Tab-separated table of C-alpha atoms in Angstrom:
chain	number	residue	atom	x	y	z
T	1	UNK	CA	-68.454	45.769	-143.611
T	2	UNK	CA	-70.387	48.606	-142.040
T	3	UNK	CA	-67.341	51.376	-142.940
T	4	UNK	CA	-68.082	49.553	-146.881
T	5	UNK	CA	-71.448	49.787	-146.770
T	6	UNK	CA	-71.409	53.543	-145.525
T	7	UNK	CA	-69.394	54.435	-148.397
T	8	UNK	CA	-71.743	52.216	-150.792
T	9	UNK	CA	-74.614	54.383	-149.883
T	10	UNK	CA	-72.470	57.707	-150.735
T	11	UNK	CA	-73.098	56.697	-154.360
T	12	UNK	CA	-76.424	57.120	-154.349
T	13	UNK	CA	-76.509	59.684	-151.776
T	14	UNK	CA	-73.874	61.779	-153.719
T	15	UNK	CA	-76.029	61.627	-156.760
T	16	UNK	CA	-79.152	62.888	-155.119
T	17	UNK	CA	-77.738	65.463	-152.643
T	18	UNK	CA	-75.730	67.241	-156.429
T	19	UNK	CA	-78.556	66.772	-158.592
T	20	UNK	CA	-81.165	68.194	-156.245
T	21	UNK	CA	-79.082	71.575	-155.675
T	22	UNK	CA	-77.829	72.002	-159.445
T	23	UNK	CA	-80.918	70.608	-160.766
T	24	UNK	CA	-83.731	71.631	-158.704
T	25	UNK	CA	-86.800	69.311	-157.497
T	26	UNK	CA	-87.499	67.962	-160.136
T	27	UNK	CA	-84.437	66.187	-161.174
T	28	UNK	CA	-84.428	64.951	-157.322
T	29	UNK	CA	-87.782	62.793	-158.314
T	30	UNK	CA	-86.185	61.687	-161.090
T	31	UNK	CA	-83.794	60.208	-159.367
T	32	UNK	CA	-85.840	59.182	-156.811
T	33	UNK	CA	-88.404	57.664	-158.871
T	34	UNK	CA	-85.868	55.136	-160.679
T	35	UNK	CA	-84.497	54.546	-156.980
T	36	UNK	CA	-86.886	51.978	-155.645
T	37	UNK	CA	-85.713	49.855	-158.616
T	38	UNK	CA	-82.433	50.015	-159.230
T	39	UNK	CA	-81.845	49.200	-155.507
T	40	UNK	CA	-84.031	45.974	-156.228
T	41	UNK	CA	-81.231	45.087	-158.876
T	42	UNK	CA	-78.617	45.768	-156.003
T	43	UNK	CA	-80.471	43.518	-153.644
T	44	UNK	CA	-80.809	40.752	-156.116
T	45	UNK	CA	-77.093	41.203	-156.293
T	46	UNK	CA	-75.906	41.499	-152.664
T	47	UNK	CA	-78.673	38.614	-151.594
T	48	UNK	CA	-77.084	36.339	-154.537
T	49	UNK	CA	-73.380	37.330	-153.257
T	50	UNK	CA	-74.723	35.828	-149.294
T	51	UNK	CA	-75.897	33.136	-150.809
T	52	UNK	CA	-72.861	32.068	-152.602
T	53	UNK	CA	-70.831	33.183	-149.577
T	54	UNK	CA	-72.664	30.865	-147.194
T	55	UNK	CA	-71.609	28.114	-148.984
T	56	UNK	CA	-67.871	29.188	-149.571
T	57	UNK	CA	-67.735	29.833	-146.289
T	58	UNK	CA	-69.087	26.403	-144.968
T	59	UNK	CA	-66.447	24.936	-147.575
T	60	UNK	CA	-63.741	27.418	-146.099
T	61	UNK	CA	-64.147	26.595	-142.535
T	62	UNK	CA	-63.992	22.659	-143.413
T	63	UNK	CA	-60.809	23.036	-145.455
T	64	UNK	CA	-62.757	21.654	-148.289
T	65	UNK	CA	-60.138	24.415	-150.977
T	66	UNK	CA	-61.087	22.362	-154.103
T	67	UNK	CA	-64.897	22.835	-153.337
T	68	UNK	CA	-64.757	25.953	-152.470
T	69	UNK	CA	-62.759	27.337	-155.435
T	70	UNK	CA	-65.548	25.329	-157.812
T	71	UNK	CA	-68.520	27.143	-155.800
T	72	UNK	CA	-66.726	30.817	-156.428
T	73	UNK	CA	-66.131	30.085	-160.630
T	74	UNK	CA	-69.741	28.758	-160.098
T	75	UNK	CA	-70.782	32.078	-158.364
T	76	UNK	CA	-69.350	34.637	-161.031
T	77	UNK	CA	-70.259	32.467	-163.984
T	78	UNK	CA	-74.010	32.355	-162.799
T	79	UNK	CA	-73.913	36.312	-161.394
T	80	UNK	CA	-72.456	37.180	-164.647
T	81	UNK	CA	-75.212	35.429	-166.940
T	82	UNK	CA	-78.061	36.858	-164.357
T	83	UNK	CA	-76.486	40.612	-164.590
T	84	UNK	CA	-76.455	40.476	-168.514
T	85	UNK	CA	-80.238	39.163	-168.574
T	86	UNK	CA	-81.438	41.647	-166.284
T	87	UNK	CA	-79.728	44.440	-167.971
T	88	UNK	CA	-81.240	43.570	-171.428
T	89	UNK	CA	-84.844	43.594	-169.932
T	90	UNK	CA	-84.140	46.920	-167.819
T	91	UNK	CA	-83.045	48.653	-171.184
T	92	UNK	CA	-86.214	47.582	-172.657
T	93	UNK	CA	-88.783	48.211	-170.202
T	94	UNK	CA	-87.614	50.776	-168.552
T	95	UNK	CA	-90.193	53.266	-169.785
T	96	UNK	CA	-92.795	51.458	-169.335
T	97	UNK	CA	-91.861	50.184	-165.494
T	98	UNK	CA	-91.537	54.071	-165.101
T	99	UNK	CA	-95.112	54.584	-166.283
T	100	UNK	CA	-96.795	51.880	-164.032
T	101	UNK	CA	-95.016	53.529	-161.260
T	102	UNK	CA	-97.280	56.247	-161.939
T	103	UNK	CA	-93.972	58.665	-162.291
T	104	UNK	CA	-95.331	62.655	-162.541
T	105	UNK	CA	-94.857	63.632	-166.317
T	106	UNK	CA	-91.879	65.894	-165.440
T	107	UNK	CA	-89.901	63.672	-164.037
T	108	UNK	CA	-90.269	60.792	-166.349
T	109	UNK	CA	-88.076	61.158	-169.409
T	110	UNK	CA	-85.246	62.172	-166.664
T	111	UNK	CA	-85.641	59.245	-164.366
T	112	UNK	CA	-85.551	56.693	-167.556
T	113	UNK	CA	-82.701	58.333	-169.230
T	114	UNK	CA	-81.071	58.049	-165.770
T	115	UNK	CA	-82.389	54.459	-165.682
T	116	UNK	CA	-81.457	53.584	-168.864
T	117	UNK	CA	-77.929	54.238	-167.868
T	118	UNK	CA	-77.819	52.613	-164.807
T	119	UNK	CA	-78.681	49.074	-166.545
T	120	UNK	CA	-75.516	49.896	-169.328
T	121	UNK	CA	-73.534	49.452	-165.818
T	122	UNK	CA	-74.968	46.505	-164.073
T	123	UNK	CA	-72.907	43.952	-164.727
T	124	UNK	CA	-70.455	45.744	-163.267
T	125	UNK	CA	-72.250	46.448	-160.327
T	126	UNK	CA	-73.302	42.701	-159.679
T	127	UNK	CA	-69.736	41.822	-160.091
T	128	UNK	CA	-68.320	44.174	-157.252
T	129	UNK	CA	-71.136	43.313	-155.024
T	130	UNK	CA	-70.768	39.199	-155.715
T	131	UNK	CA	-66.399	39.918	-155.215
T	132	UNK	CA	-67.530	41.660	-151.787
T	133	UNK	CA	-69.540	38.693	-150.573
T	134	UNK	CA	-66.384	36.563	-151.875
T	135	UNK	CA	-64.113	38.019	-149.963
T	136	UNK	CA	-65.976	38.226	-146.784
T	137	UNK	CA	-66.431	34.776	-146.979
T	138	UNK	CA	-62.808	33.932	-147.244
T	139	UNK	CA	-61.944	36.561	-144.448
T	140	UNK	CA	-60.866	39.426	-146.569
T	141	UNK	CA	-63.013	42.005	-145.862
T	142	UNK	CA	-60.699	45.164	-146.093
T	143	UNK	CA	-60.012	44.319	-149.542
T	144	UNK	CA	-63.357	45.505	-151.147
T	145	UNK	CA	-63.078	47.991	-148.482
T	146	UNK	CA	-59.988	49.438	-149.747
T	147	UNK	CA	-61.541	49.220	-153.298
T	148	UNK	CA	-64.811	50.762	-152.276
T	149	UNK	CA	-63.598	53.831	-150.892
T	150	UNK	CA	-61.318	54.323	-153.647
T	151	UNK	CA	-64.689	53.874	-156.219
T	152	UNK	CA	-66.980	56.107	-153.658
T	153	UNK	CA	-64.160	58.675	-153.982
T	154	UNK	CA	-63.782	58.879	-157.342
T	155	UNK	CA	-68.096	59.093	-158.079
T	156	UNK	CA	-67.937	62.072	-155.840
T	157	UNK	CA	-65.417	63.864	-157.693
T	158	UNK	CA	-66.822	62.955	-160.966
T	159	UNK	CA	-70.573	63.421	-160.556
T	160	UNK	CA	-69.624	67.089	-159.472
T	161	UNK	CA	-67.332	67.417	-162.623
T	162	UNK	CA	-70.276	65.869	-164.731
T	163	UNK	CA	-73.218	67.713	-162.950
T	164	UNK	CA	-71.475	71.286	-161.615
T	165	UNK	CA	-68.984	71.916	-164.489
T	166	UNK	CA	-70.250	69.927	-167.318
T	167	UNK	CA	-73.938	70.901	-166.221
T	168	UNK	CA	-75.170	66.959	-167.618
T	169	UNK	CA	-77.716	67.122	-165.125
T	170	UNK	CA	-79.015	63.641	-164.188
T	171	UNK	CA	-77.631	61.807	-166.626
T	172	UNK	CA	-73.964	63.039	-165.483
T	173	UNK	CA	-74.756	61.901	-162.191
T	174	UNK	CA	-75.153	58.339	-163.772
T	175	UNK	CA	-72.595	58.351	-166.086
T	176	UNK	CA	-70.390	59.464	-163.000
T	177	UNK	CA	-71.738	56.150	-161.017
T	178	UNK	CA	-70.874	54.033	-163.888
T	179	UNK	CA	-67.772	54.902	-164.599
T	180	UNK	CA	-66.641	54.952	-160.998
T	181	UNK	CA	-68.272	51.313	-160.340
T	182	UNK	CA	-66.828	49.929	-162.900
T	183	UNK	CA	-63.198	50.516	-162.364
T	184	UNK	CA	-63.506	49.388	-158.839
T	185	UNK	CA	-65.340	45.942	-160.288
T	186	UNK	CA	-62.509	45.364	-162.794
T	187	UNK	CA	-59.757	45.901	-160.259
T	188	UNK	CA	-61.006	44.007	-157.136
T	189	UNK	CA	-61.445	40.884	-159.938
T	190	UNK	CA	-57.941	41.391	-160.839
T	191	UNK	CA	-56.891	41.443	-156.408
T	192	UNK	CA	-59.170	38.410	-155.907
T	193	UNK	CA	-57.885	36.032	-158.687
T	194	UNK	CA	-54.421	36.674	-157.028
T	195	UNK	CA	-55.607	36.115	-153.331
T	196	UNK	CA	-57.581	32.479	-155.122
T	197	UNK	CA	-54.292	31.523	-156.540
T	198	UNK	CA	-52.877	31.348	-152.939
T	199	UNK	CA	-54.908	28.883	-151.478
T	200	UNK	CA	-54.593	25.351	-152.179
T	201	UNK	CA	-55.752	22.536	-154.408
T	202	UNK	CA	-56.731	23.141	-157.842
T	203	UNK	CA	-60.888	23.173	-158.350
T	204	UNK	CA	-63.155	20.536	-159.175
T	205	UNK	CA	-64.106	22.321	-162.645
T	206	UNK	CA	-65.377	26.029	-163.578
T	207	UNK	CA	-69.053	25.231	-163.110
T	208	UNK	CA	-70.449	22.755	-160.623
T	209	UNK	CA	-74.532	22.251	-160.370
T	210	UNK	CA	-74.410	20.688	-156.959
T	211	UNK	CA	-72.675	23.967	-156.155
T	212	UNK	CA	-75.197	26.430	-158.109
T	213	UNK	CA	-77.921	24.343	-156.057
T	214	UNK	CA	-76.807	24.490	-152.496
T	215	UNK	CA	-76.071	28.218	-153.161
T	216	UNK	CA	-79.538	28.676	-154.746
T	217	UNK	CA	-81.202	27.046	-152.091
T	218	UNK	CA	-79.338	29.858	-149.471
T	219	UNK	CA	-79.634	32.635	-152.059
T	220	UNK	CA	-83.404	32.529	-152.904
T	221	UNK	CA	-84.604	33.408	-149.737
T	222	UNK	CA	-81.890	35.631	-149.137
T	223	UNK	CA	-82.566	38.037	-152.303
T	224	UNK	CA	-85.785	38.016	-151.788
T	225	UNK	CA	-85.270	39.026	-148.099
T	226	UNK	CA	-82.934	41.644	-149.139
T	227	UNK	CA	-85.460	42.836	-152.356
T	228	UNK	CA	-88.336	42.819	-149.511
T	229	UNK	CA	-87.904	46.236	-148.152
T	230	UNK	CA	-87.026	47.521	-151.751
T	231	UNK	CA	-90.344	45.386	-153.393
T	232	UNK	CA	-92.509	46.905	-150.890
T	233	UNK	CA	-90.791	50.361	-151.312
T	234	UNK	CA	-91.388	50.301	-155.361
T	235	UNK	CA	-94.903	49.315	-154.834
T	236	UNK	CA	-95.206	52.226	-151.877
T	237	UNK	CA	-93.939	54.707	-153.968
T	238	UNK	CA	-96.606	54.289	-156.655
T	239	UNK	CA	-98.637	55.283	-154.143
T	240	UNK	CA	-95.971	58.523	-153.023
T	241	UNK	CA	-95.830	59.458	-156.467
T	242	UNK	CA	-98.920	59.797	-157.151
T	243	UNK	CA	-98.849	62.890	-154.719
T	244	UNK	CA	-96.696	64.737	-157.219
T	245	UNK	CA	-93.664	65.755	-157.554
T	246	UNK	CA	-93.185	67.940	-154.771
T	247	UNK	CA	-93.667	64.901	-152.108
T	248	UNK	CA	-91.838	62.796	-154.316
T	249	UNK	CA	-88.750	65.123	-153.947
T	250	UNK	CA	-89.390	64.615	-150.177
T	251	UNK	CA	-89.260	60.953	-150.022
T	252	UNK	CA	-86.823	60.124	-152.045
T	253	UNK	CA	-84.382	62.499	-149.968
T	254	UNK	CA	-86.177	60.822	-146.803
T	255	UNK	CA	-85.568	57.548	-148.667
T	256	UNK	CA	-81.211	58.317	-148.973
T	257	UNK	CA	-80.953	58.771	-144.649
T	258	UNK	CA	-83.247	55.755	-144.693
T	259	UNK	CA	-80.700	54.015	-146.772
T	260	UNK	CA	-77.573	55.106	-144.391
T	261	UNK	CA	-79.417	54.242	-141.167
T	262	UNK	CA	-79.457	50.573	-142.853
T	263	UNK	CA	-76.014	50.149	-143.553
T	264	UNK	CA	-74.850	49.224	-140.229
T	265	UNK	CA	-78.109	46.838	-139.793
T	266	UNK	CA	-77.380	45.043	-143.147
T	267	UNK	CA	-73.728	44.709	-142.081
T	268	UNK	CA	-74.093	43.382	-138.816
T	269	UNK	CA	-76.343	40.805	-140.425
T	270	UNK	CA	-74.433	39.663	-143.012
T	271	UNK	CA	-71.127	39.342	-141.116
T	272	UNK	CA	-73.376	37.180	-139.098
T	273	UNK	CA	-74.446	34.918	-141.830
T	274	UNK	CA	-70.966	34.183	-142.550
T	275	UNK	CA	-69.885	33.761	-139.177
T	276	UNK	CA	-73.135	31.114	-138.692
T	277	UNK	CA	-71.719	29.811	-142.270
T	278	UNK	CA	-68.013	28.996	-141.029
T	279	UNK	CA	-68.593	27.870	-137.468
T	280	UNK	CA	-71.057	25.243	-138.572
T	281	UNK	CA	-68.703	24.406	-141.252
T	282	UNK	CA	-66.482	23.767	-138.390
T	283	UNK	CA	-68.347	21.966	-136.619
T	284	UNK	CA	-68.642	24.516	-133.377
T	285	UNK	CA	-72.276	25.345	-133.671
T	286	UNK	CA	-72.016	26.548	-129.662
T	287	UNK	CA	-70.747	29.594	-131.012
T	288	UNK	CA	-73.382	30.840	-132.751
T	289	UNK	CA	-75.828	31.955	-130.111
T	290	UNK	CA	-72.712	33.539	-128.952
T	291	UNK	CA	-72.521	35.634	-132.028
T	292	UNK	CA	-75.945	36.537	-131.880
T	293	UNK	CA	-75.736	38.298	-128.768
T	294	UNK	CA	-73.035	40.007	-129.609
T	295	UNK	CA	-74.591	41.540	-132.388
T	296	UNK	CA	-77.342	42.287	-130.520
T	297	UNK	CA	-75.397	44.355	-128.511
T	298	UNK	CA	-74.061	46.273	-131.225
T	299	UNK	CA	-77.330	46.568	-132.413
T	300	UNK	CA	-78.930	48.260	-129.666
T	301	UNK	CA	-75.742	50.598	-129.124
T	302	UNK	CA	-75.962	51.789	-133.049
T	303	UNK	CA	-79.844	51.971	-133.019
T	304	UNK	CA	-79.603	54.699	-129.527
T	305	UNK	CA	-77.673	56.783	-131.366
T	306	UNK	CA	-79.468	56.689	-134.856
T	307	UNK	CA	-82.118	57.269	-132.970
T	308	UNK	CA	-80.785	60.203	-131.239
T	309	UNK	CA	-79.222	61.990	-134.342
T	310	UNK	CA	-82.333	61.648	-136.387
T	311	UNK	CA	-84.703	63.206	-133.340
T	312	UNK	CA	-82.041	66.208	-133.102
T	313	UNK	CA	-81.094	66.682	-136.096
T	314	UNK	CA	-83.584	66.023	-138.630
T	315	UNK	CA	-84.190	68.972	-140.298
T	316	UNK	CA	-80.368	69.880	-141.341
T	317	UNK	CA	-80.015	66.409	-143.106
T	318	UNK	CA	-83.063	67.123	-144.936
T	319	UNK	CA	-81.204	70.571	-146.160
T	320	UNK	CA	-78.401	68.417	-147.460
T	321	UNK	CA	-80.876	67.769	-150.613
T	322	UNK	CA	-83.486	70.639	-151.059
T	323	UNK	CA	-82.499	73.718	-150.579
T	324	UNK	CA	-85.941	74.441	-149.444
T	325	UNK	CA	-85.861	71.848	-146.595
T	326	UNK	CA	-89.635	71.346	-145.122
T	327	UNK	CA	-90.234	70.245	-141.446
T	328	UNK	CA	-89.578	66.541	-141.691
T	329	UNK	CA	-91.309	63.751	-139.315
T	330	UNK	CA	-88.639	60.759	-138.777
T	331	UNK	CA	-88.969	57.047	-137.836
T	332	UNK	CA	-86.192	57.396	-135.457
T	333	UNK	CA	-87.525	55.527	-132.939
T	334	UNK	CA	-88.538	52.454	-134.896
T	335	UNK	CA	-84.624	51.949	-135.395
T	336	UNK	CA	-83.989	48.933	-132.932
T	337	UNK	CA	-87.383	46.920	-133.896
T	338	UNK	CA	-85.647	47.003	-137.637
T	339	UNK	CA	-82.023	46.319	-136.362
T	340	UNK	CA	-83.185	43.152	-134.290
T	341	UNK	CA	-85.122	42.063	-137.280
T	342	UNK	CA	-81.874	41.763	-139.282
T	343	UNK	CA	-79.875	40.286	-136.402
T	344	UNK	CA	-82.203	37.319	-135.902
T	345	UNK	CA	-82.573	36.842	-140.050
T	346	UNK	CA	-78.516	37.166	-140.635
T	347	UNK	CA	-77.892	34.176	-138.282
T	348	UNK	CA	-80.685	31.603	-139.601
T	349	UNK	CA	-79.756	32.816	-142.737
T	350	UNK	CA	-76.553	31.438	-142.315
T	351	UNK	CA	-77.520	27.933	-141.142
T	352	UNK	CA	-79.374	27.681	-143.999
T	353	UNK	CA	-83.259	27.930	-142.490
T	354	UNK	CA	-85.091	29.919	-144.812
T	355	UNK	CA	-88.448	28.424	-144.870
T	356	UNK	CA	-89.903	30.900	-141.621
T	357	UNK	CA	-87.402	33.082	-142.739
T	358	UNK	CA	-89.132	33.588	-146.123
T	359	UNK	CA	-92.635	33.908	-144.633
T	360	UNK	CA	-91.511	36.473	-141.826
T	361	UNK	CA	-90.086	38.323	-144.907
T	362	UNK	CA	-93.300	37.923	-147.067
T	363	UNK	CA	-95.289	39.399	-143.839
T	364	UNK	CA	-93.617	42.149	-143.693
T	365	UNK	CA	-93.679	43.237	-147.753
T	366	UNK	CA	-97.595	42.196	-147.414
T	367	UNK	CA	-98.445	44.866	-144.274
T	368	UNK	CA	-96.515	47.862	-145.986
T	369	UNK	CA	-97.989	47.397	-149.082
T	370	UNK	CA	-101.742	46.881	-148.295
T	371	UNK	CA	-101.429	49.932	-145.511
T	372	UNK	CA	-100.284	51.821	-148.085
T	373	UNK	CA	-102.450	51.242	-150.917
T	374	UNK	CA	-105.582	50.487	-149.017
T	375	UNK	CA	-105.809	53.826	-146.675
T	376	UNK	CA	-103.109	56.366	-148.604
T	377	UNK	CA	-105.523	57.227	-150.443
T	378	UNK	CA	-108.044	58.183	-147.262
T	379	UNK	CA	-105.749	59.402	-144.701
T	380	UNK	CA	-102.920	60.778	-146.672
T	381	UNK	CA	-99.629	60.282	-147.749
T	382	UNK	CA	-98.347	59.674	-144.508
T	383	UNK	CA	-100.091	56.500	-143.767
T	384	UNK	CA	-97.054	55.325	-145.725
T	385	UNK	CA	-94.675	56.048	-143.124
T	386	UNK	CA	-96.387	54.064	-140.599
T	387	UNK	CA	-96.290	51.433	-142.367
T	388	UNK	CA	-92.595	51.200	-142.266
T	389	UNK	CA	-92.026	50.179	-138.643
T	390	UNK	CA	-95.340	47.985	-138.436
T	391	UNK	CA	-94.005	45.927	-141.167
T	392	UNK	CA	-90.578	45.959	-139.450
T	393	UNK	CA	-92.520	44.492	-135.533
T	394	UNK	CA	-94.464	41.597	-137.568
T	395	UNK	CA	-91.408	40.327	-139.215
T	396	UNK	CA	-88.705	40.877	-136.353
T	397	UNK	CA	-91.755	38.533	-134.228
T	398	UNK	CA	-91.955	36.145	-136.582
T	399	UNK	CA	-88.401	35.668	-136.932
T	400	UNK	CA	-87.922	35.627	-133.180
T	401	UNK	CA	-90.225	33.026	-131.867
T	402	UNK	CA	-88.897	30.646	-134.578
T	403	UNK	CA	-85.519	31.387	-133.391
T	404	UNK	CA	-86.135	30.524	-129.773
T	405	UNK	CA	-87.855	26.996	-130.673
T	406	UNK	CA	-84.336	25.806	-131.469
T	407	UNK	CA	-85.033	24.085	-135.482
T	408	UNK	CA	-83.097	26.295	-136.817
């Protein structure tokens, strides 16, 4: 999960790191401008596809096939409905969420063009991500691994066909992500119906509401865990943006290593969800303080040596998108307080207690945002940064002390 995550990033990544050197600074905030919201969409997506997994996976580890096949035509039926609406109002307010995001002038038409694009290809993204979750949950996680390098592959290749040879600019770089997404959506469907058909017992029926319910219940919480960090970082980077489009360039490639130090976080935490998911399924709850410590250990391991690489190394990974790298200050050392955070959320998420979980969540959007908007504007843009890793401390407390009581 953490190898497909790493390449998931790469899209984005890819698409900054090309644009930025063909297309100068300005194209960067482009890109980084419609950032903050398009990963909300992929949140939405990823938190509906632990939802639905949860459940699957409490239905796998009991054996119960017929269930479990009715909660997965549940899933994609409901993901695909959601993917269409959202797309539909993304293609018509995507100016005008651009403009309350107080996006510089000369970045604007670029970053809704880019935007504009982006929504043409989410129902392909929702589907990949939702197949993903699906096959985690059924203890195939190599295949949208397989898939996901092949799709990461191919959006490398073709955003520097689109952006270096073509010279399309941003809107290559988009067209290069949608392309590449959606071929990998359309043949990991194709590889899952086949792995569906060889498990037993037919399905209860194509569309369930008991089903849609318990996985709503799991996949509320969870999106709007996931969308935290991305909420609070749309509403942050009204404030970032308006600083101009020179710090807006910064941030948004500050924002891409952000996004890869998170990869192995989100993984370990969702891999815990569904391993909370199937041993309670299986009756052998025992198992899952067991699981937490282990991925606490990981945790701490991967967090040392983010923490080390971003300390030494900070100012060559800035040069991977501005050619004109500044001197960059790093959160580095606020890795492990975020890592833990996800650790302790992944396994309540996956017995089902979201009610602290929600409010820890909730916490944490409320302190970046008010820090941000509140004294930004009299100490400077770089108020924001501190608010990362106090927003992180408050929710990784919260999340912790209602962990040790037990209720979950």
């Amino acid at each position: 999960m953490i190898v497909g995550n790493l390449f998931q990033q790469a899209y984005t990544i890819v698409d900054s790191a090309i644009v930025g050197h063909y297309n100068g600074e300005a194209a960067l905030a482009a890109v980084g401008a419609s950032s903050a919201l398009t990963t909300i969409f992929i949140c939405v997506a990823i938190g509906g596809g632990i939802g639905a997994s949860v459940i699957i996976s409490q239905h796998f580890g009991a054996k119960r096939f017929a269930r479990m096949k009715s909660a997965v035509y549940t899933a994609l039926l409901t993901f695909l409905a959601v993917s269409v609406l959202l797309a539909g109002v993304g293609l018509l307010c995507s100016e005008q969420i651009m403009i309350a995001l107080k996006t510089p002038p000369d970045a604007l038409e670029i970053a809704v063009t880019y935007l504009n694009i982006y929504f043409y290809g989410l129902p392909f993204l929702f589907l990949y991500n939702i197949l993903s979750s699906l096959f985690n949950a059924l203890g195939k996680s190599r295949i949208p691994l397989y898939f996901l390098i092949f799709s990461s592959l191919l959006n490398v290749v073709l955003d520097w066909y689109f952006v270096a040879v073509l010279h399309r600019g941003v809107p290559g770089a988009a067209y290069a992500t949608f392309l590449a997404q959606g071929l990998s959506a359309v043949l990991s469907f194709g590889v899952f119906l086949l792995e569906l058909r060889r498990i037993p017992e037919r399905s209860n029926g194509l569309f369930r509401f008991g089903e849609l319910r318990a996985m709503t219940r799991v996949a509320l919480p969870s999106i709007l865990q996931q969308s935290t960090v991305s909420i609070g970082m749309m509403l942050v980077q009204s404030v970032v943006n308006g600083f101009g489009t020179q710090i807006l360039a910064g941030f948004s490639a500050a924002a891409r290593i952000e996004s890869l130090c998170i990869v192995p976080m989100a993984a370990i935490s969702n891999a815990l969800s569904s391993y909370t998911a199937q041993n309670i399924g299986a009756e052998k709850p025992e198992r899952v303080p067991q699981g937490y410590r282990a991925a606490n250990r990981m945790i701490v391991l991967i967090s040392v040596l983010l923490c080390v690489l971003l300390e030494l190394f900070r100012t060559p990974i800035i040069a991977m998108f501005l050619d004109a790298a500044p001197s960059p200050e790093t959160c580095g050392f606020c890795c492990c307080c975020r890592a833990s955070k996800r650790a302790v959320d992944g396994c309540r998420r996956g017995a089902g207690d979201v009610k602290m979980f929600t409010i820890a969540n909730l916490v944490n959007l409320a302190i970046r945002v008010l820090l941000s908007w509140l004294c930004a504007p009299l100490w400077g843009v770089e108020i924001v940064w501190y608010a990362v890793p106090v927003g992180w401390l408050a929710n990784f407390v919260i999340s912790f002390a209602h962990y040790r009581t037990g209720k979950w």
